[in-house]
Amino acid sequence: MTETIDCRGLACPEPVLRVKAALEVVPEGAVTVLVDDPVARENVARFAEAQGCTVAVQAEGTGWRLTAVKDPAGGRAPDESPIDPSPDEKRHPTAFLITSDRLGPEPELGHVLMRAFLSTLGQATVRPAKLLFLNRAVYLTTEGSEALDVLAELERQGTEVLSCGTCLEFLGRKDALRVGRVSNMYDTVETLTGPFRVVSLP
């Protein structure tokens, strides 16, 4: 069985996410990936190899054709089990404290990186329990945000999406909230001092 995925023109991390999804449903055989960006070529090849695939790369026109042949054992020895969350991850779920609508100081790049980060977070082996949006980060959860679909999917998967009510009010975005619910500083402090492993961004 061979599945072909056309990832030409797609920005990071979309090619890797599509290959990941394909490898999850293809029990054996090969996955062929078409890319036209050298970064995507390297990222896809490295990811597929990490999943136990043998990867062949062939130049094709202005891009590349990658063929990943999947190990039926999924890259694991026959007696190994799939990776499960560690006991620590089960006891201490992760909460992300996000205080900006971008990653890094460069505005345009920062917005692209933030959306890519949130999108990839939804594909993580262990998904976060909470996302706390403070300050300008509330622009991510309100009308006009390019991350609304990503956040809605994370919420559907069980992640709690919380936006600071004071921040929404101050920035004039209270009536524009489109995903998650309004939170307050008490909720934030309880999360930061509670049984969560907290990661702060940016």
Short mmCIF file of C-alpha atoms in Angstrom, two decimals:
data_model
loop_
_atom_site.label_atom_id
_atom_site.label_comp_id
_atom_site.label_asym_id
_atom_site.label_seq_id
_atom_site.Cartn_x
_atom_site.Cartn_y
_atom_site.Cartn_z
CA MET A 1 0.00 0.00 0.00
CA THR A 2 1.32 3.43 -0.97
CA GLU A 3 -0.14 6.80 0.00
CA THR A 4 0.95 10.00 -1.73
CA ILE A 5 0.83 13.32 0.09
CA ASP A 6 1.29 16.59 -1.78
CA CYS A 7 2.90 19.06 0.62
CA ARG A 8 4.14 21.51 -1.97
CA GLY A 9 3.56 25.10 -0.92
CA LEU A 10 2.84 24.17 2.70
CA ALA A 11 4.64 25.95 5.52
CA CYS A 12 6.21 24.31 8.57
CA PRO A 13 5.00 22.31 10.46
CA GLU A 14 2.17 21.22 8.11
CA PRO A 15 4.24 18.76 5.98
CA VAL A 16 5.46 16.92 9.08
CA LEU A 17 1.97 16.85 10.60
CA ARG A 18 0.51 15.37 7.42
CA VAL A 19 3.22 12.72 7.25
CA LYS A 20 2.65 11.91 10.92
CA ALA A 21 -1.08 11.40 10.29
CA ALA A 22 -0.38 9.21 7.24
CA LEU A 23 2.10 7.00 9.07
CA GLU A 24 -0.43 6.46 11.85
CA VAL A 25 -2.99 4.95 9.46
CA VAL A 26 -0.68 3.07 7.09
CA PRO A 27 0.16 -0.23 8.85
CA GLU A 28 2.74 -1.17 6.24
CA GLY A 29 3.96 -0.14 2.83
CA ALA A 30 5.17 3.30 1.82
CA VAL A 31 4.23 6.96 2.13
CA THR A 32 5.30 9.23 -0.73
CA VAL A 33 5.65 12.93 0.05
CA LEU A 34 6.02 15.75 -2.49
CA VAL A 35 7.74 18.90 -1.22
CA ASP A 36 9.19 22.01 -2.87
CA ASP A 37 11.05 23.48 0.08
CA PRO A 38 14.48 22.25 1.29
CA VAL A 39 13.53 22.81 4.94
CA ALA A 40 10.40 20.70 4.51
CA ARG A 41 12.49 18.04 2.77
CA GLU A 42 14.90 17.82 5.71
CA ASN A 43 12.17 17.98 8.35
CA VAL A 44 10.03 15.28 6.73
CA ALA A 45 13.00 12.97 6.16
CA ARG A 46 14.24 13.39 9.73
CA PHE A 47 10.77 12.82 11.19
CA ALA A 48 10.10 9.71 9.08
CA GLU A 49 13.46 8.22 10.01
CA ALA A 50 12.70 8.86 13.69
CA GLN A 51 9.52 6.81 13.21
CA GLY A 52 11.56 3.85 11.99
CA CYS A 53 11.14 4.45 8.26
CA THR A 54 13.70 4.07 5.52
CA VAL A 55 13.60 7.28 3.46
CA ALA A 56 14.63 7.72 -0.18
CA VAL A 57 14.85 11.27 -1.61
CA GLN A 58 14.61 11.97 -5.34
CA ALA A 59 14.76 15.37 -7.06
CA GLU A 60 11.66 16.01 -9.14
CA GLY A 61 11.18 19.21 -11.12
CA THR A 62 11.66 22.14 -8.73
CA GLY A 63 11.09 19.96 -5.68
CA TRP A 64 11.61 16.51 -4.23
CA ARG A 65 9.80 13.19 -3.89
CA LEU A 66 10.42 11.44 -0.58
CA THR A 67 9.44 7.79 -0.17
CA ALA A 68 9.22 6.58 3.41
CA VAL A 69 8.96 2.82 3.78
CA LYS A 70 7.41 2.03 7.12
CA ASP A 71 8.59 -0.69 9.45
CA PRO A 72 5.49 -2.77 10.35
CA ALA A 73 6.64 -2.65 13.99
CA GLY A 74 6.38 1.13 13.87
CA GLY A 75 10.09 1.64 14.44
CA ARG A 76 10.04 -0.34 17.69
CA ALA A 77 11.52 -3.70 18.49
CA PRO A 78 8.82 -6.43 18.53
CA ASP A 79 8.85 -6.67 22.32
CA GLU A 80 8.57 -2.92 22.94
CA SER A 81 5.32 -1.14 23.79
CA PRO A 82 4.09 2.19 22.38
CA ILE A 83 5.33 5.25 24.25
CA ASP A 84 2.97 6.23 27.06
CA PRO A 85 3.02 9.41 29.13
CA SER A 86 5.47 9.12 32.01
CA PRO A 87 4.14 8.76 35.58
CA ASP A 88 5.25 12.36 36.22
CA GLU A 89 3.26 13.61 33.22
CA LYS A 90 0.19 11.75 34.47
CA ARG A 91 0.54 13.25 37.98
CA HIS A 92 1.45 16.74 36.81
CA PRO A 93 -0.42 17.75 33.65
CA THR A 94 1.04 20.64 31.67
CA ALA A 95 -0.31 24.19 31.65
CA PHE A 96 1.00 26.83 29.24
CA LEU A 97 1.07 30.47 30.33
CA ILE A 98 1.00 32.53 27.12
CA THR A 99 1.46 36.30 27.39
CA SER A 100 1.85 37.40 23.77
CA ASP A 101 0.16 36.77 20.44
CA ARG A 102 3.53 36.03 18.83
CA LEU A 103 6.76 34.15 19.49
CA GLY A 104 9.79 36.43 19.46
CA PRO A 105 10.27 40.12 18.64
CA GLU A 106 9.75 39.98 14.86
CA PRO A 107 5.99 40.67 14.40
CA GLU A 108 5.22 38.87 11.12
CA LEU A 109 7.47 35.90 11.82
CA GLY A 110 6.33 35.79 15.44
CA HIS A 111 2.68 35.39 14.46
CA VAL A 112 3.55 32.58 12.03
CA LEU A 113 5.59 30.80 14.70
CA MET A 114 2.86 31.11 17.34
CA ARG A 115 0.22 29.62 15.08
CA ALA A 116 2.61 26.84 14.08
CA PHE A 117 3.39 26.15 17.74
CA LEU A 118 -0.28 25.92 18.73
CA SER A 119 -1.05 23.72 15.72
CA THR A 120 1.80 21.36 16.58
CA LEU A 121 0.75 21.32 20.23
CA GLY A 122 -2.49 19.68 19.12
CA GLN A 123 -0.48 16.81 17.62
CA ALA A 124 1.74 16.26 20.67
CA THR A 125 1.85 12.85 22.33
CA VAL A 126 0.80 14.45 25.64
CA ARG A 127 -1.54 17.39 25.12
CA PRO A 128 -1.68 20.27 27.62
CA ALA A 129 -4.38 20.38 30.27
CA LYS A 130 -4.67 24.18 30.19
CA LEU A 131 -3.76 27.16 28.03
CA LEU A 132 -3.76 30.45 29.93
CA PHE A 133 -3.85 33.57 27.71
CA LEU A 134 -2.85 36.87 29.33
CA ASN A 135 -1.99 40.34 28.05
CA ARG A 136 -1.87 40.51 24.21
CA ALA A 137 -2.19 36.73 24.01
CA VAL A 138 -5.97 37.19 24.24
CA TYR A 139 -5.85 38.32 20.60
CA LEU A 140 -5.30 34.63 19.82
CA THR A 141 -8.66 33.62 21.29
CA THR A 142 -10.74 36.46 19.89
CA GLU A 143 -12.35 37.38 16.60
CA GLY A 144 -9.91 37.76 13.72
CA SER A 145 -7.33 35.36 15.11
CA GLU A 146 -5.83 32.88 12.64
CA ALA A 147 -5.44 30.40 15.51
CA LEU A 148 -9.14 30.01 16.33
CA ASP A 149 -9.54 26.71 14.49
CA VAL A 150 -6.43 25.29 16.14
CA LEU A 151 -7.55 26.36 19.62
CA ALA A 152 -11.08 25.06 19.05
CA GLU A 153 -9.63 21.66 18.15
CA LEU A 154 -7.43 21.63 21.25
CA GLU A 155 -10.49 22.47 23.34
CA ARG A 156 -12.43 19.66 21.68
CA GLN A 157 -9.61 17.29 22.63
CA GLY A 158 -9.93 18.28 26.28
CA THR A 159 -7.57 21.24 26.73
CA GLU A 160 -9.03 24.06 28.83
CA VAL A 161 -8.65 27.40 27.03
CA LEU A 162 -8.73 30.37 29.43
CA SER A 163 -8.50 34.08 28.58
CA CYS A 164 -7.82 36.75 31.20
CA GLY A 165 -10.97 38.81 31.74
CA THR A 166 -9.04 41.93 32.79
CA CYS A 167 -6.94 41.70 29.63
CA LEU A 168 -9.98 41.27 27.40
CA GLU A 169 -11.60 44.30 29.03
CA PHE A 170 -8.48 46.48 28.85
CA LEU A 171 -7.87 45.67 25.18
CA GLY A 172 -11.52 46.04 24.19
CA ARG A 173 -11.84 42.37 23.23
CA LYS A 174 -14.34 41.09 25.80
CA ASP A 175 -17.21 40.76 23.31
CA ALA A 176 -14.88 39.29 20.68
CA LEU A 177 -13.98 36.08 22.57
CA ARG A 178 -14.58 33.14 20.21
CA VAL A 179 -12.97 30.12 21.88
CA GLY A 180 -12.60 29.04 25.49
CA ARG A 181 -13.90 30.96 28.49
CA VAL A 182 -13.11 34.08 30.48
CA SER A 183 -10.76 33.52 33.39
CA ASN A 184 -9.42 35.64 36.25
CA MET A 185 -6.21 36.07 38.21
CA TYR A 186 -7.40 33.67 40.91
CA ASP A 187 -7.74 30.88 38.32
CA THR A 188 -4.28 31.75 37.00
CA VAL A 189 -2.62 31.72 40.43
CA GLU A 190 -4.36 28.47 41.38
CA THR A 191 -3.00 26.88 38.22
CA LEU A 192 0.53 28.21 38.70
CA THR A 193 0.67 27.07 42.32
CA GLY A 194 -1.28 23.85 41.80
CA PRO A 195 -0.32 20.39 40.59
CA PHE A 196 0.60 21.54 37.08
CA ARG A 197 3.89 21.58 35.24
CA VAL A 198 3.85 25.18 33.99
CA VAL A 199 5.53 26.34 30.79
CA SER A 200 5.67 30.08 30.13
CA LEU A 201 5.62 31.58 26.62
CA PRO A 202 7.19 33.53 25.15
#
